[in-house]
Amino acid sequence: MTNSALTVSELSLAGVLLLRDKNFRDVRGRFTELWNAERYRLPGAGVFCQDNLSVSAKRGTLRGIHFQRGAAAQSKLVRPVCGAVRDVVVDLRPGSTTYLKWLAVTLSAQNADALFVPKGFGHAFLTLEDETVVFYKVDTPYRPGEEGAIRWNDPTLQIDWGSELFARTPILSEKDAAAPLLSEWLERGF
Ligand SMILES: Cc1cn([C@H]2C[C@H](O)[C@@H](COP(=O)(O)OP(=O)(O)O[C@H]3O[C@H](C)C(=O)[C@H](O)[C@H]3O)O2)c(=O)[nH]c1=O
């Protein structure tokens, strides 16, 4: 599906969409629409009710793998507005044919990339440049008590974070560094 500039492609996990819009460039810089209710058709998205801004000073910063459970589950429209990320989603939907499968996709502000992540997925990203800024819309308000985290280097998932990480471990929050393994969640329930 295209709309003059917007292309939308479904990735290997059902419902996950990569959107590429247009950066209108001129001598001053660039202009991008971050979201457009008329042009953006996002199956599964509720009404976006919260905007988030995530600023990571250094490349190699990894946030996640986070999920929001039950009524707090969020679908997300994730967009780097500065820099670039390797974005990872993990299918945590029990009935899904791709349950516990993951995919990684590079999103860059220069390409005006965005990723639509439906409810029921774990989400994480690794920054590929210093001063990476990620803007994302969610369709359910934040409920801190209803959020869980899976360790970024979980041995079951074996996520390929790409060459950025060959050199070192990522910059993590204490919470993410100590996140449970997937096996612990499978044992006790999400
Ligand atoms: C997510 C969120 C956080 N906060 C507060 C809670 C903490 O005091 C502070 C940082 O939160 P956290 O360390 O959870 O931020 P990230 O590690 O970037 O978390 C996000 O990272 C991955 C990639 C995601 O997909 C989620 O949107 C989200 O979990 O912001 C809020 O006040 N509202 C919010 O919606």
mmCIF file with all atom_site columns, C-alpha atoms and ligand atoms in Angstrom:
data_model
loop_
_atom_site.group_PDB
_atom_site.id
_atom_site.type_symbol
_atom_site.label_atom_id
_atom_site.label_alt_id
_atom_site.label_comp_id
_atom_site.label_asym_id
_atom_site.label_entity_id
_atom_site.label_seq_id
_atom_site.pdbx_PDB_ins_code
_atom_site.Cartn_x
_atom_site.Cartn_y
_atom_site.Cartn_z
_atom_site.occupancy
_atom_site.B_iso_or_equiv
_atom_site.pdbx_formal_charge
_atom_site.auth_seq_id
_atom_site.auth_comp_id
_atom_site.auth_asym_id
_atom_site.auth_atom_id
_atom_site.pdbx_PDB_model_num
ATOM   1   C CA  . MET A 1 1   ? 0.000  0.000   0.000  1.00 0.00 ? 1   MET A CA  1
ATOM   2   C CA  . THR A 1 2   ? 1.440  3.414   -0.873 1.00 0.00 ? 2   THR A CA  1
ATOM   3   C CA  . ASN A 1 3   ? 0.101  6.912   -0.444 1.00 0.00 ? 3   ASN A CA  1
ATOM   4   C CA  . SER A 1 4   ? 2.264  9.241   -2.479 1.00 0.00 ? 4   SER A CA  1
ATOM   5   C CA  . ALA A 1 5   ? 5.119  8.969   0.022  1.00 0.00 ? 5   ALA A CA  1
ATOM   6   C CA  . LEU A 1 6   ? 3.926  6.431   2.625  1.00 0.00 ? 6   LEU A CA  1
ATOM   7   C CA  . THR A 1 7   ? 4.729  2.745   2.173  1.00 0.00 ? 7   THR A CA  1
ATOM   8   C CA  . VAL A 1 8   ? 3.513  0.127   4.661  1.00 0.00 ? 8   VAL A CA  1
ATOM   9   C CA  . SER A 1 9   ? 4.873  -3.414  4.707  1.00 0.00 ? 9   SER A CA  1
ATOM   10  C CA  . GLU A 1 10  ? 3.901  -6.285  7.019  1.00 0.00 ? 10  GLU A CA  1
ATOM   11  C CA  . LEU A 1 11  ? 6.942  -7.972  8.512  1.00 0.00 ? 11  LEU A CA  1
ATOM   12  C CA  . SER A 1 12  ? 7.402  -11.650 9.385  1.00 0.00 ? 12  SER A CA  1
ATOM   13  C CA  . LEU A 1 13  ? 5.334  -11.497 12.595 1.00 0.00 ? 13  LEU A CA  1
ATOM   14  C CA  . ALA A 1 14  ? 1.626  -10.976 11.866 1.00 0.00 ? 14  ALA A CA  1
ATOM   15  C CA  . GLY A 1 15  ? 0.457  -7.443  12.510 1.00 0.00 ? 15  GLY A CA  1
ATOM   16  C CA  . VAL A 1 16  ? 3.902  -5.848  12.813 1.00 0.00 ? 16  VAL A CA  1
ATOM   17  C CA  . LEU A 1 17  ? 4.137  -3.095  10.179 1.00 0.00 ? 17  LEU A CA  1
ATOM   18  C CA  . LEU A 1 18  ? 7.111  -1.130  8.878  1.00 0.00 ? 18  LEU A CA  1
ATOM   19  C CA  . LEU A 1 19  ? 6.051  2.304   7.696  1.00 0.00 ? 19  LEU A CA  1
ATOM   20  C CA  . ARG A 1 20  ? 8.253  4.515   5.540  1.00 0.00 ? 20  ARG A CA  1
ATOM   21  C CA  . ASP A 1 21  ? 7.004  8.031   5.041  1.00 0.00 ? 21  ASP A CA  1
ATOM   22  C CA  . LYS A 1 22  ? 8.648  11.004  3.397  1.00 0.00 ? 22  LYS A CA  1
ATOM   23  C CA  . ASN A 1 23  ? 11.227 13.411  4.718  1.00 0.00 ? 23  ASN A CA  1
ATOM   24  C CA  . PHE A 1 24  ? 10.565 16.659  2.878  1.00 0.00 ? 24  PHE A CA  1
ATOM   25  C CA  . ARG A 1 25  ? 14.046 18.102  2.639  1.00 0.00 ? 25  ARG A CA  1
ATOM   26  C CA  . ASP A 1 26  ? 15.099 21.623  1.741  1.00 0.00 ? 26  ASP A CA  1
ATOM   27  C CA  . VAL A 1 27  ? 17.922 24.021  2.454  1.00 0.00 ? 27  VAL A CA  1
ATOM   28  C CA  . ARG A 1 28  ? 16.714 24.338  6.079  1.00 0.00 ? 28  ARG A CA  1
ATOM   29  C CA  . GLY A 1 29  ? 16.634 20.603  6.826  1.00 0.00 ? 29  GLY A CA  1
ATOM   30  C CA  . ARG A 1 30  ? 13.705 18.180  6.760  1.00 0.00 ? 30  ARG A CA  1
ATOM   31  C CA  . PHE A 1 31  ? 10.005 17.885  7.600  1.00 0.00 ? 31  PHE A CA  1
ATOM   32  C CA  . THR A 1 32  ? 8.150  14.630  8.376  1.00 0.00 ? 32  THR A CA  1
ATOM   33  C CA  . GLU A 1 33  ? 4.617  13.935  9.515  1.00 0.00 ? 33  GLU A CA  1
ATOM   34  C CA  . LEU A 1 34  ? 4.977  11.732  12.614 1.00 0.00 ? 34  LEU A CA  1
ATOM   35  C CA  . TRP A 1 35  ? 1.425  10.403  12.381 1.00 0.00 ? 35  TRP A CA  1
ATOM   36  C CA  . ASN A 1 36  ? -1.669 11.138  10.330 1.00 0.00 ? 36  ASN A CA  1
ATOM   37  C CA  . ALA A 1 37  ? -5.056 9.692   11.298 1.00 0.00 ? 37  ALA A CA  1
ATOM   38  C CA  . GLU A 1 38  ? -6.185 9.822   7.680  1.00 0.00 ? 38  GLU A CA  1
ATOM   39  C CA  . ARG A 1 39  ? -3.113 8.279   6.080  1.00 0.00 ? 39  ARG A CA  1
ATOM   40  C CA  . TYR A 1 40  ? -2.021 5.777   8.725  1.00 0.00 ? 40  TYR A CA  1
ATOM   41  C CA  . ARG A 1 41  ? -4.163 2.639   8.747  1.00 0.00 ? 41  ARG A CA  1
ATOM   42  C CA  . LEU A 1 42  ? -2.871 0.509   11.660 1.00 0.00 ? 42  LEU A CA  1
ATOM   43  C CA  . PRO A 1 43  ? -5.000 -2.651  12.117 1.00 0.00 ? 43  PRO A CA  1
ATOM   44  C CA  . GLY A 1 44  ? -5.251 -3.467  15.829 1.00 0.00 ? 44  GLY A CA  1
ATOM   45  C CA  . ALA A 1 45  ? -4.422 0.011   17.033 1.00 0.00 ? 45  ALA A CA  1
ATOM   46  C CA  . GLY A 1 46  ? -6.822 1.511   19.553 1.00 0.00 ? 46  GLY A CA  1
ATOM   47  C CA  . VAL A 1 47  ? -7.058 5.260   20.016 1.00 0.00 ? 47  VAL A CA  1
ATOM   48  C CA  . PHE A 1 48  ? -3.586 6.612   20.715 1.00 0.00 ? 48  PHE A CA  1
ATOM   49  C CA  . CYS A 1 49  ? -3.762 8.263   24.130 1.00 0.00 ? 49  CYS A CA  1
ATOM   50  C CA  . GLN A 1 50  ? -0.140 8.860   25.127 1.00 0.00 ? 50  GLN A CA  1
ATOM   51  C CA  . ASP A 1 51  ? 3.026  10.086  23.418 1.00 0.00 ? 51  ASP A CA  1
ATOM   52  C CA  . ASN A 1 52  ? 6.454  9.053   24.721 1.00 0.00 ? 52  ASN A CA  1
ATOM   53  C CA  . LEU A 1 53  ? 9.898  10.521  24.092 1.00 0.00 ? 53  LEU A CA  1
ATOM   54  C CA  . SER A 1 54  ? 12.960 8.401   24.791 1.00 0.00 ? 54  SER A CA  1
ATOM   55  C CA  . VAL A 1 55  ? 16.370 10.095  24.559 1.00 0.00 ? 55  VAL A CA  1
ATOM   56  C CA  . SER A 1 56  ? 19.503 7.958   24.685 1.00 0.00 ? 56  SER A CA  1
ATOM   57  C CA  . ALA A 1 57  ? 22.806 9.832   24.800 1.00 0.00 ? 57  ALA A CA  1
ATOM   58  C CA  . LYS A 1 58  ? 25.082 7.036   23.621 1.00 0.00 ? 58  LYS A CA  1
ATOM   59  C CA  . ARG A 1 59  ? 24.998 4.463   20.842 1.00 0.00 ? 59  ARG A CA  1
ATOM   60  C CA  . GLY A 1 60  ? 24.822 0.970   22.291 1.00 0.00 ? 60  GLY A CA  1
ATOM   61  C CA  . THR A 1 61  ? 22.011 1.873   24.718 1.00 0.00 ? 61  THR A CA  1
ATOM   62  C CA  . LEU A 1 62  ? 19.472 -0.929  24.988 1.00 0.00 ? 62  LEU A CA  1
ATOM   63  C CA  . ARG A 1 63  ? 15.951 -0.404  26.398 1.00 0.00 ? 63  ARG A CA  1
ATOM   64  C CA  . GLY A 1 64  ? 13.741 -3.441  26.991 1.00 0.00 ? 64  GLY A CA  1
ATOM   65  C CA  . ILE A 1 65  ? 12.604 -6.151  26.355 1.00 0.00 ? 65  ILE A CA  1
ATOM   66  C CA  . HIS A 1 66  ? 9.422  -4.777  27.945 1.00 0.00 ? 66  HIS A CA  1
ATOM   67  C CA  . PHE A 1 67  ? 5.828  -5.886  27.765 1.00 0.00 ? 67  PHE A CA  1
ATOM   68  C CA  . GLN A 1 68  ? 2.634  -4.537  29.238 1.00 0.00 ? 68  GLN A CA  1
ATOM   69  C CA  . ARG A 1 69  ? 0.155  -7.168  30.406 1.00 0.00 ? 69  ARG A CA  1
ATOM   70  C CA  . GLY A 1 70  ? -3.612 -7.583  30.382 1.00 0.00 ? 70  GLY A CA  1
ATOM   71  C CA  . ALA A 1 71  ? -5.711 -4.432  30.153 1.00 0.00 ? 71  ALA A CA  1
ATOM   72  C CA  . ALA A 1 72  ? -2.508 -2.393  30.194 1.00 0.00 ? 72  ALA A CA  1
ATOM   73  C CA  . ALA A 1 73  ? -1.302 -3.961  26.921 1.00 0.00 ? 73  ALA A CA  1
ATOM   74  C CA  . GLN A 1 74  ? -0.214 -1.310  24.451 1.00 0.00 ? 74  GLN A CA  1
ATOM   75  C CA  . SER A 1 75  ? 0.103  -1.150  20.718 1.00 0.00 ? 75  SER A CA  1
ATOM   76  C CA  . LYS A 1 76  ? 2.903  1.243   19.789 1.00 0.00 ? 76  LYS A CA  1
ATOM   77  C CA  . LEU A 1 77  ? 3.870  3.382   16.826 1.00 0.00 ? 77  LEU A CA  1
ATOM   78  C CA  . VAL A 1 78  ? 7.635  3.691   17.317 1.00 0.00 ? 78  VAL A CA  1
ATOM   79  C CA  . ARG A 1 79  ? 9.694  6.251   15.402 1.00 0.00 ? 79  ARG A CA  1
ATOM   80  C CA  . PRO A 1 80  ? 13.272 7.473   15.763 1.00 0.00 ? 80  PRO A CA  1
ATOM   81  C CA  . VAL A 1 81  ? 13.168 11.243  15.235 1.00 0.00 ? 81  VAL A CA  1
ATOM   82  C CA  . CYS A 1 82  ? 16.969 11.555  15.607 1.00 0.00 ? 82  CYS A CA  1
ATOM   83  C CA  . GLY A 1 83  ? 19.494 8.785   15.019 1.00 0.00 ? 83  GLY A CA  1
ATOM   84  C CA  . ALA A 1 84  ? 18.682 5.129   14.428 1.00 0.00 ? 84  ALA A CA  1
ATOM   85  C CA  . VAL A 1 85  ? 17.799 1.988   16.353 1.00 0.00 ? 85  VAL A CA  1
ATOM   86  C CA  . ARG A 1 86  ? 17.757 -1.751  15.891 1.00 0.00 ? 86  ARG A CA  1
ATOM   87  C CA  . ASP A 1 87  ? 14.240 -2.401  17.022 1.00 0.00 ? 87  ASP A CA  1
ATOM   88  C CA  . VAL A 1 88  ? 13.222 -5.854  18.308 1.00 0.00 ? 88  VAL A CA  1
ATOM   89  C CA  . VAL A 1 89  ? 9.744  -7.243  18.901 1.00 0.00 ? 89  VAL A CA  1
ATOM   90  C CA  . VAL A 1 90  ? 8.946  -10.627 20.493 1.00 0.00 ? 90  VAL A CA  1
ATOM   91  C CA  . ASP A 1 91  ? 5.585  -12.308 19.906 1.00 0.00 ? 91  ASP A CA  1
ATOM   92  C CA  . LEU A 1 92  ? 4.179  -13.012 23.389 1.00 0.00 ? 92  LEU A CA  1
ATOM   93  C CA  . ARG A 1 93  ? 0.642  -13.808 22.182 1.00 0.00 ? 93  ARG A CA  1
ATOM   94  C CA  . PRO A 1 94  ? -0.060 -17.366 23.451 1.00 0.00 ? 94  PRO A CA  1
ATOM   95  C CA  . GLY A 1 95  ? -2.360 -18.307 20.574 1.00 0.00 ? 95  GLY A CA  1
ATOM   96  C CA  . SER A 1 96  ? -0.077 -16.971 17.879 1.00 0.00 ? 96  SER A CA  1
ATOM   97  C CA  . THR A 1 97  ? 1.541  -19.284 15.306 1.00 0.00 ? 97  THR A CA  1
ATOM   98  C CA  . THR A 1 98  ? 4.718  -17.248 15.826 1.00 0.00 ? 98  THR A CA  1
ATOM   99  C CA  . TYR A 1 99  ? 4.574  -17.344 19.647 1.00 0.00 ? 99  TYR A CA  1
ATOM   100 C CA  . LEU A 1 100 ? 8.014  -16.543 21.129 1.00 0.00 ? 100 LEU A CA  1
ATOM   101 C CA  . LYS A 1 101 ? 9.423  -15.701 17.712 1.00 0.00 ? 101 LYS A CA  1
ATOM   102 C CA  . TRP A 1 102 ? 11.192 -12.356 17.354 1.00 0.00 ? 102 TRP A CA  1
ATOM   103 C CA  . LEU A 1 103 ? 12.205 -10.016 14.588 1.00 0.00 ? 103 LEU A CA  1
ATOM   104 C CA  . ALA A 1 104 ? 14.696 -7.162  14.394 1.00 0.00 ? 104 ALA A CA  1
ATOM   105 C CA  . VAL A 1 105 ? 14.494 -4.213  12.030 1.00 0.00 ? 105 VAL A CA  1
ATOM   106 C CA  . THR A 1 106 ? 16.643 -1.102  11.697 1.00 0.00 ? 106 THR A CA  1
ATOM   107 C CA  . LEU A 1 107 ? 14.680 2.137   11.936 1.00 0.00 ? 107 LEU A CA  1
ATOM   108 C CA  . SER A 1 108 ? 16.293 5.451   11.059 1.00 0.00 ? 108 SER A CA  1
ATOM   109 C CA  . ALA A 1 109 ? 15.118 9.033   11.313 1.00 0.00 ? 109 ALA A CA  1
ATOM   110 C CA  . GLN A 1 110 ? 16.755 9.719   7.945  1.00 0.00 ? 110 GLN A CA  1
ATOM   111 C CA  . ASN A 1 111 ? 14.365 7.240   6.272  1.00 0.00 ? 111 ASN A CA  1
ATOM   112 C CA  . ALA A 1 112 ? 11.375 8.541   8.254  1.00 0.00 ? 112 ALA A CA  1
ATOM   113 C CA  . ASP A 1 113 ? 10.889 4.950   9.416  1.00 0.00 ? 113 ASP A CA  1
ATOM   114 C CA  . ALA A 1 114 ? 8.260  3.899   11.944 1.00 0.00 ? 114 ALA A CA  1
ATOM   115 C CA  . LEU A 1 115 ? 7.277  0.510   13.304 1.00 0.00 ? 115 LEU A CA  1
ATOM   116 C CA  . PHE A 1 116 ? 3.758  -0.457  14.386 1.00 0.00 ? 116 PHE A CA  1
ATOM   117 C CA  . VAL A 1 117 ? 3.867  -3.012  17.199 1.00 0.00 ? 117 VAL A CA  1
ATOM   118 C CA  . PRO A 1 118 ? 0.465  -4.544  18.050 1.00 0.00 ? 118 PRO A CA  1
ATOM   119 C CA  . LYS A 1 119 ? -0.611 -5.410  21.590 1.00 0.00 ? 119 LYS A CA  1
ATOM   120 C CA  . GLY A 1 120 ? 0.872  -8.623  22.951 1.00 0.00 ? 120 GLY A CA  1
ATOM   121 C CA  . PHE A 1 121 ? 4.503  -8.071  21.934 1.00 0.00 ? 121 PHE A CA  1
ATOM   122 C CA  . GLY A 1 122 ? 7.653  -7.549  23.948 1.00 0.00 ? 122 GLY A CA  1
ATOM   123 C CA  . HIS A 1 123 ? 9.523  -4.507  22.644 1.00 0.00 ? 123 HIS A CA  1
ATOM   124 C CA  . ALA A 1 124 ? 13.107 -3.320  22.832 1.00 0.00 ? 124 ALA A CA  1
ATOM   125 C CA  . PHE A 1 125 ? 15.583 -1.241  20.870 1.00 0.00 ? 125 PHE A CA  1
ATOM   126 C CA  . LEU A 1 126 ? 19.318 -0.760  20.706 1.00 0.00 ? 126 LEU A CA  1
ATOM   127 C CA  . THR A 1 127 ? 20.546 2.671   19.676 1.00 0.00 ? 127 THR A CA  1
ATOM   128 C CA  . LEU A 1 128 ? 22.937 2.766   16.724 1.00 0.00 ? 128 LEU A CA  1
ATOM   129 C CA  . GLU A 1 129 ? 23.973 6.401   17.048 1.00 0.00 ? 129 GLU A CA  1
ATOM   130 C CA  . ASP A 1 130 ? 24.706 8.855   19.872 1.00 0.00 ? 130 ASP A CA  1
ATOM   131 C CA  . GLU A 1 131 ? 21.811 11.171  20.803 1.00 0.00 ? 131 GLU A CA  1
ATOM   132 C CA  . THR A 1 132 ? 19.140 8.848   19.424 1.00 0.00 ? 132 THR A CA  1
ATOM   133 C CA  . VAL A 1 133 ? 15.644 10.149  20.160 1.00 0.00 ? 133 VAL A CA  1
ATOM   134 C CA  . VAL A 1 134 ? 12.657 7.825   19.813 1.00 0.00 ? 134 VAL A CA  1
ATOM   135 C CA  . PHE A 1 135 ? 9.082  9.127   19.753 1.00 0.00 ? 135 PHE A CA  1
ATOM   136 C CA  . TYR A 1 136 ? 6.254  6.632   20.167 1.00 0.00 ? 136 TYR A CA  1
ATOM   137 C CA  . LYS A 1 137 ? 2.507  6.740   20.469 1.00 0.00 ? 137 LYS A CA  1
ATOM   138 C CA  . VAL A 1 138 ? 0.714  4.165   22.612 1.00 0.00 ? 138 VAL A CA  1
ATOM   139 C CA  . ASP A 1 139 ? -3.000 3.364   22.804 1.00 0.00 ? 139 ASP A CA  1
ATOM   140 C CA  . THR A 1 140 ? -3.185 2.479   26.512 1.00 0.00 ? 140 THR A CA  1
ATOM   141 C CA  . PRO A 1 141 ? -1.923 4.646   29.361 1.00 0.00 ? 141 PRO A CA  1
ATOM   142 C CA  . TYR A 1 142 ? 1.176  3.605   31.282 1.00 0.00 ? 142 TYR A CA  1
ATOM   143 C CA  . ARG A 1 143 ? 0.503  1.279   34.210 1.00 0.00 ? 143 ARG A CA  1
ATOM   144 C CA  . PRO A 1 144 ? 3.847  0.678   35.916 1.00 0.00 ? 144 PRO A CA  1
ATOM   145 C CA  . GLY A 1 145 ? 2.574  -2.287  37.927 1.00 0.00 ? 145 GLY A CA  1
ATOM   146 C CA  . GLU A 1 146 ? 1.457  -4.036  34.747 1.00 0.00 ? 146 GLU A CA  1
ATOM   147 C CA  . GLU A 1 147 ? 4.799  -3.961  32.957 1.00 0.00 ? 147 GLU A CA  1
ATOM   148 C CA  . GLY A 1 148 ? 7.291  -6.828  32.738 1.00 0.00 ? 148 GLY A CA  1
ATOM   149 C CA  . ALA A 1 149 ? 10.825 -7.192  31.365 1.00 0.00 ? 149 ALA A CA  1
ATOM   150 C CA  . ILE A 1 150 ? 12.717 -10.078 29.750 1.00 0.00 ? 150 ILE A CA  1
ATOM   151 C CA  . ARG A 1 151 ? 16.529 -10.092 29.774 1.00 0.00 ? 151 ARG A CA  1
ATOM   152 C CA  . TRP A 1 152 ? 17.909 -8.606  26.549 1.00 0.00 ? 152 TRP A CA  1
ATOM   153 C CA  . ASN A 1 153 ? 20.298 -11.532 25.951 1.00 0.00 ? 153 ASN A CA  1
ATOM   154 C CA  . ASP A 1 154 ? 17.876 -14.273 26.921 1.00 0.00 ? 154 ASP A CA  1
ATOM   155 C CA  . PRO A 1 155 ? 19.408 -17.648 25.985 1.00 0.00 ? 155 PRO A CA  1
ATOM   156 C CA  . THR A 1 156 ? 16.082 -19.030 24.717 1.00 0.00 ? 156 THR A CA  1
ATOM   157 C CA  . LEU A 1 157 ? 15.286 -16.108 22.437 1.00 0.00 ? 157 LEU A CA  1
ATOM   158 C CA  . GLN A 1 158 ? 18.914 -15.658 21.267 1.00 0.00 ? 158 GLN A CA  1
ATOM   159 C CA  . ILE A 1 159 ? 18.146 -12.275 19.733 1.00 0.00 ? 159 ILE A CA  1
ATOM   160 C CA  . ASP A 1 160 ? 20.670 -11.081 17.159 1.00 0.00 ? 160 ASP A CA  1
ATOM   161 C CA  . TRP A 1 161 ? 21.320 -7.465  18.155 1.00 0.00 ? 161 TRP A CA  1
ATOM   162 C CA  . GLY A 1 162 ? 23.639 -6.985  15.183 1.00 0.00 ? 162 GLY A CA  1
ATOM   163 C CA  . SER A 1 163 ? 27.258 -5.890  14.843 1.00 0.00 ? 163 SER A CA  1
ATOM   164 C CA  . GLU A 1 164 ? 26.738 -2.872  17.122 1.00 0.00 ? 164 GLU A CA  1
ATOM   165 C CA  . LEU A 1 165 ? 27.022 -5.207  20.101 1.00 0.00 ? 165 LEU A CA  1
ATOM   166 C CA  . PHE A 1 166 ? 29.912 -7.359  19.021 1.00 0.00 ? 166 PHE A CA  1
ATOM   167 C CA  . ALA A 1 167 ? 32.275 -4.993  20.831 1.00 0.00 ? 167 ALA A CA  1
ATOM   168 C CA  . ARG A 1 168 ? 30.643 -4.739  24.244 1.00 0.00 ? 168 ARG A CA  1
ATOM   169 C CA  . THR A 1 169 ? 27.649 -5.184  26.480 1.00 0.00 ? 169 THR A CA  1
ATOM   170 C CA  . PRO A 1 170 ? 24.984 -2.489  26.068 1.00 0.00 ? 170 PRO A CA  1
ATOM   171 C CA  . ILE A 1 171 ? 24.208 0.447   28.297 1.00 0.00 ? 171 ILE A CA  1
ATOM   172 C CA  . LEU A 1 172 ? 21.257 -0.791  30.374 1.00 0.00 ? 172 LEU A CA  1
ATOM   173 C CA  . SER A 1 173 ? 19.049 0.389   33.215 1.00 0.00 ? 173 SER A CA  1
ATOM   174 C CA  . GLU A 1 174 ? 19.495 -1.544  36.452 1.00 0.00 ? 174 GLU A CA  1
ATOM   175 C CA  . LYS A 1 175 ? 15.998 -2.915  35.933 1.00 0.00 ? 175 LYS A CA  1
ATOM   176 C CA  . ASP A 1 176 ? 16.829 -4.270  32.482 1.00 0.00 ? 176 ASP A CA  1
ATOM   177 C CA  . ALA A 1 177 ? 20.206 -5.646  33.556 1.00 0.00 ? 177 ALA A CA  1
ATOM   178 C CA  . ALA A 1 178 ? 18.421 -7.715  36.216 1.00 0.00 ? 178 ALA A CA  1
ATOM   179 C CA  . ALA A 1 179 ? 15.342 -8.624  34.136 1.00 0.00 ? 179 ALA A CA  1
ATOM   180 C CA  . PRO A 1 180 ? 14.037 -12.205 34.480 1.00 0.00 ? 180 PRO A CA  1
ATOM   181 C CA  . LEU A 1 181 ? 14.739 -14.778 31.810 1.00 0.00 ? 181 LEU A CA  1
ATOM   182 C CA  . LEU A 1 182 ? 11.960 -15.968 29.531 1.00 0.00 ? 182 LEU A CA  1
ATOM   183 C CA  . SER A 1 183 ? 12.092 -19.371 31.240 1.00 0.00 ? 183 SER A CA  1
ATOM   184 C CA  . GLU A 1 184 ? 11.147 -17.713 34.548 1.00 0.00 ? 184 GLU A CA  1
ATOM   185 C CA  . TRP A 1 185 ? 8.151  -16.023 32.956 1.00 0.00 ? 185 TRP A CA  1
ATOM   186 C CA  . LEU A 1 186 ? 7.051  -19.262 31.283 1.00 0.00 ? 186 LEU A CA  1
ATOM   187 C CA  . GLU A 1 187 ? 7.282  -21.023 34.643 1.00 0.00 ? 187 GLU A CA  1
ATOM   188 C CA  . ARG A 1 188 ? 5.343  -18.488 36.706 1.00 0.00 ? 188 ARG A CA  1
ATOM   189 C CA  . GLY A 1 189 ? 3.239  -16.848 33.984 1.00 0.00 ? 189 GLY A CA  1
ATOM   190 C CA  . PHE A 1 190 ? 3.594  -13.404 32.459 1.00 0.00 ? 190 PHE A CA  1
HETATM 191 C C1  . LIG B 2 .   ? 7.341  3.715   29.791 1.00 0.00 ? 1   LIG B C1  1
HETATM 192 C C2  . LIG B 2 .   ? 7.068  4.829   30.762 1.00 0.00 ? 1   LIG B C2  1
HETATM 193 C C3  . LIG B 2 .   ? 7.967  5.156   31.748 1.00 0.00 ? 1   LIG B C3  1
HETATM 194 N N1  . LIG B 2 .   ? 7.681  6.171   32.601 1.00 0.00 ? 1   LIG B N1  1
HETATM 195 C C4  . LIG B 2 .   ? 8.681  6.517   33.627 1.00 0.00 ? 1   LIG B C4  1
HETATM 196 C C5  . LIG B 2 .   ? 9.074  5.368   34.537 1.00 0.00 ? 1   LIG B C5  1
HETATM 197 C C6  . LIG B 2 .   ? 10.513 5.632   34.843 1.00 0.00 ? 1   LIG B C6  1
HETATM 198 O O1  . LIG B 2 .   ? 10.613 6.483   35.982 1.00 0.00 ? 1   LIG B O1  1
HETATM 199 C C7  . LIG B 2 .   ? 11.040 6.389   33.646 1.00 0.00 ? 1   LIG B C7  1
HETATM 200 C C8  . LIG B 2 .   ? 11.831 5.504   32.712 1.00 0.00 ? 1   LIG B C8  1
HETATM 201 O O2  . LIG B 2 .   ? 11.046 4.358   32.463 1.00 0.00 ? 1   LIG B O2  1
HETATM 202 P P1  . LIG B 2 .   ? 11.720 3.067   31.814 1.00 0.00 ? 1   LIG B P1  1
HETATM 203 O O3  . LIG B 2 .   ? 13.069 2.858   32.425 1.00 0.00 ? 1   LIG B O3  1
HETATM 204 O O4  . LIG B 2 .   ? 10.708 1.957   31.914 1.00 0.00 ? 1   LIG B O4  1
HETATM 205 O O5  . LIG B 2 .   ? 11.890 3.538   30.317 1.00 0.00 ? 1   LIG B O5  1
HETATM 206 P P2  . LIG B 2 .   ? 12.334 2.582   29.095 1.00 0.00 ? 1   LIG B P2  1
HETATM 207 O O6  . LIG B 2 .   ? 13.354 1.609   29.576 1.00 0.00 ? 1   LIG B O6  1
HETATM 208 O O7  . LIG B 2 .   ? 12.630 3.461   27.972 1.00 0.00 ? 1   LIG B O7  1
HETATM 209 O O8  . LIG B 2 .   ? 10.984 1.772   28.820 1.00 0.00 ? 1   LIG B O8  1
HETATM 210 C C9  . LIG B 2 .   ? 10.372 1.691   27.549 1.00 0.00 ? 1   LIG B C9  1
HETATM 211 O O9  . LIG B 2 .   ? 11.208 0.883   26.766 1.00 0.00 ? 1   LIG B O9  1
HETATM 212 C C10 . LIG B 2 .   ? 10.649 -0.015  25.857 1.00 0.00 ? 1   LIG B C10 1
HETATM 213 C C11 . LIG B 2 .   ? 11.432 0.075   24.572 1.00 0.00 ? 1   LIG B C11 1
HETATM 214 C C12 . LIG B 2 .   ? 9.202  0.097   25.591 1.00 0.00 ? 1   LIG B C12 1
HETATM 215 O O10 . LIG B 2 .   ? 8.698  -0.342  24.564 1.00 0.00 ? 1   LIG B O10 1
HETATM 216 C C13 . LIG B 2 .   ? 8.323  0.674   26.598 1.00 0.00 ? 1   LIG B C13 1
HETATM 217 O O11 . LIG B 2 .   ? 7.579  1.702   25.991 1.00 0.00 ? 1   LIG B O11 1
HETATM 218 C C14 . LIG B 2 .   ? 8.978  1.183   27.794 1.00 0.00 ? 1   LIG B C14 1
HETATM 219 O O12 . LIG B 2 .   ? 9.009  0.107   28.696 1.00 0.00 ? 1   LIG B O12 1
HETATM 220 O O13 . LIG B 2 .   ? 9.871  6.890   32.950 1.00 0.00 ? 1   LIG B O13 1
HETATM 221 C C15 . LIG B 2 .   ? 6.512  6.892   32.543 1.00 0.00 ? 1   LIG B C15 1
HETATM 222 O O14 . LIG B 2 .   ? 6.266  7.790   33.333 1.00 0.00 ? 1   LIG B O14 1
HETATM 223 N N2  . LIG B 2 .   ? 5.595  6.567   31.574 1.00 0.00 ? 1   LIG B N2  1
HETATM 224 C C16 . LIG B 2 .   ? 5.833  5.573   30.675 1.00 0.00 ? 1   LIG B C16 1
HETATM 225 O O15 . LIG B 2 .   ? 4.964  5.327   29.804 1.00 0.00 ? 1   LIG B O15 1
#
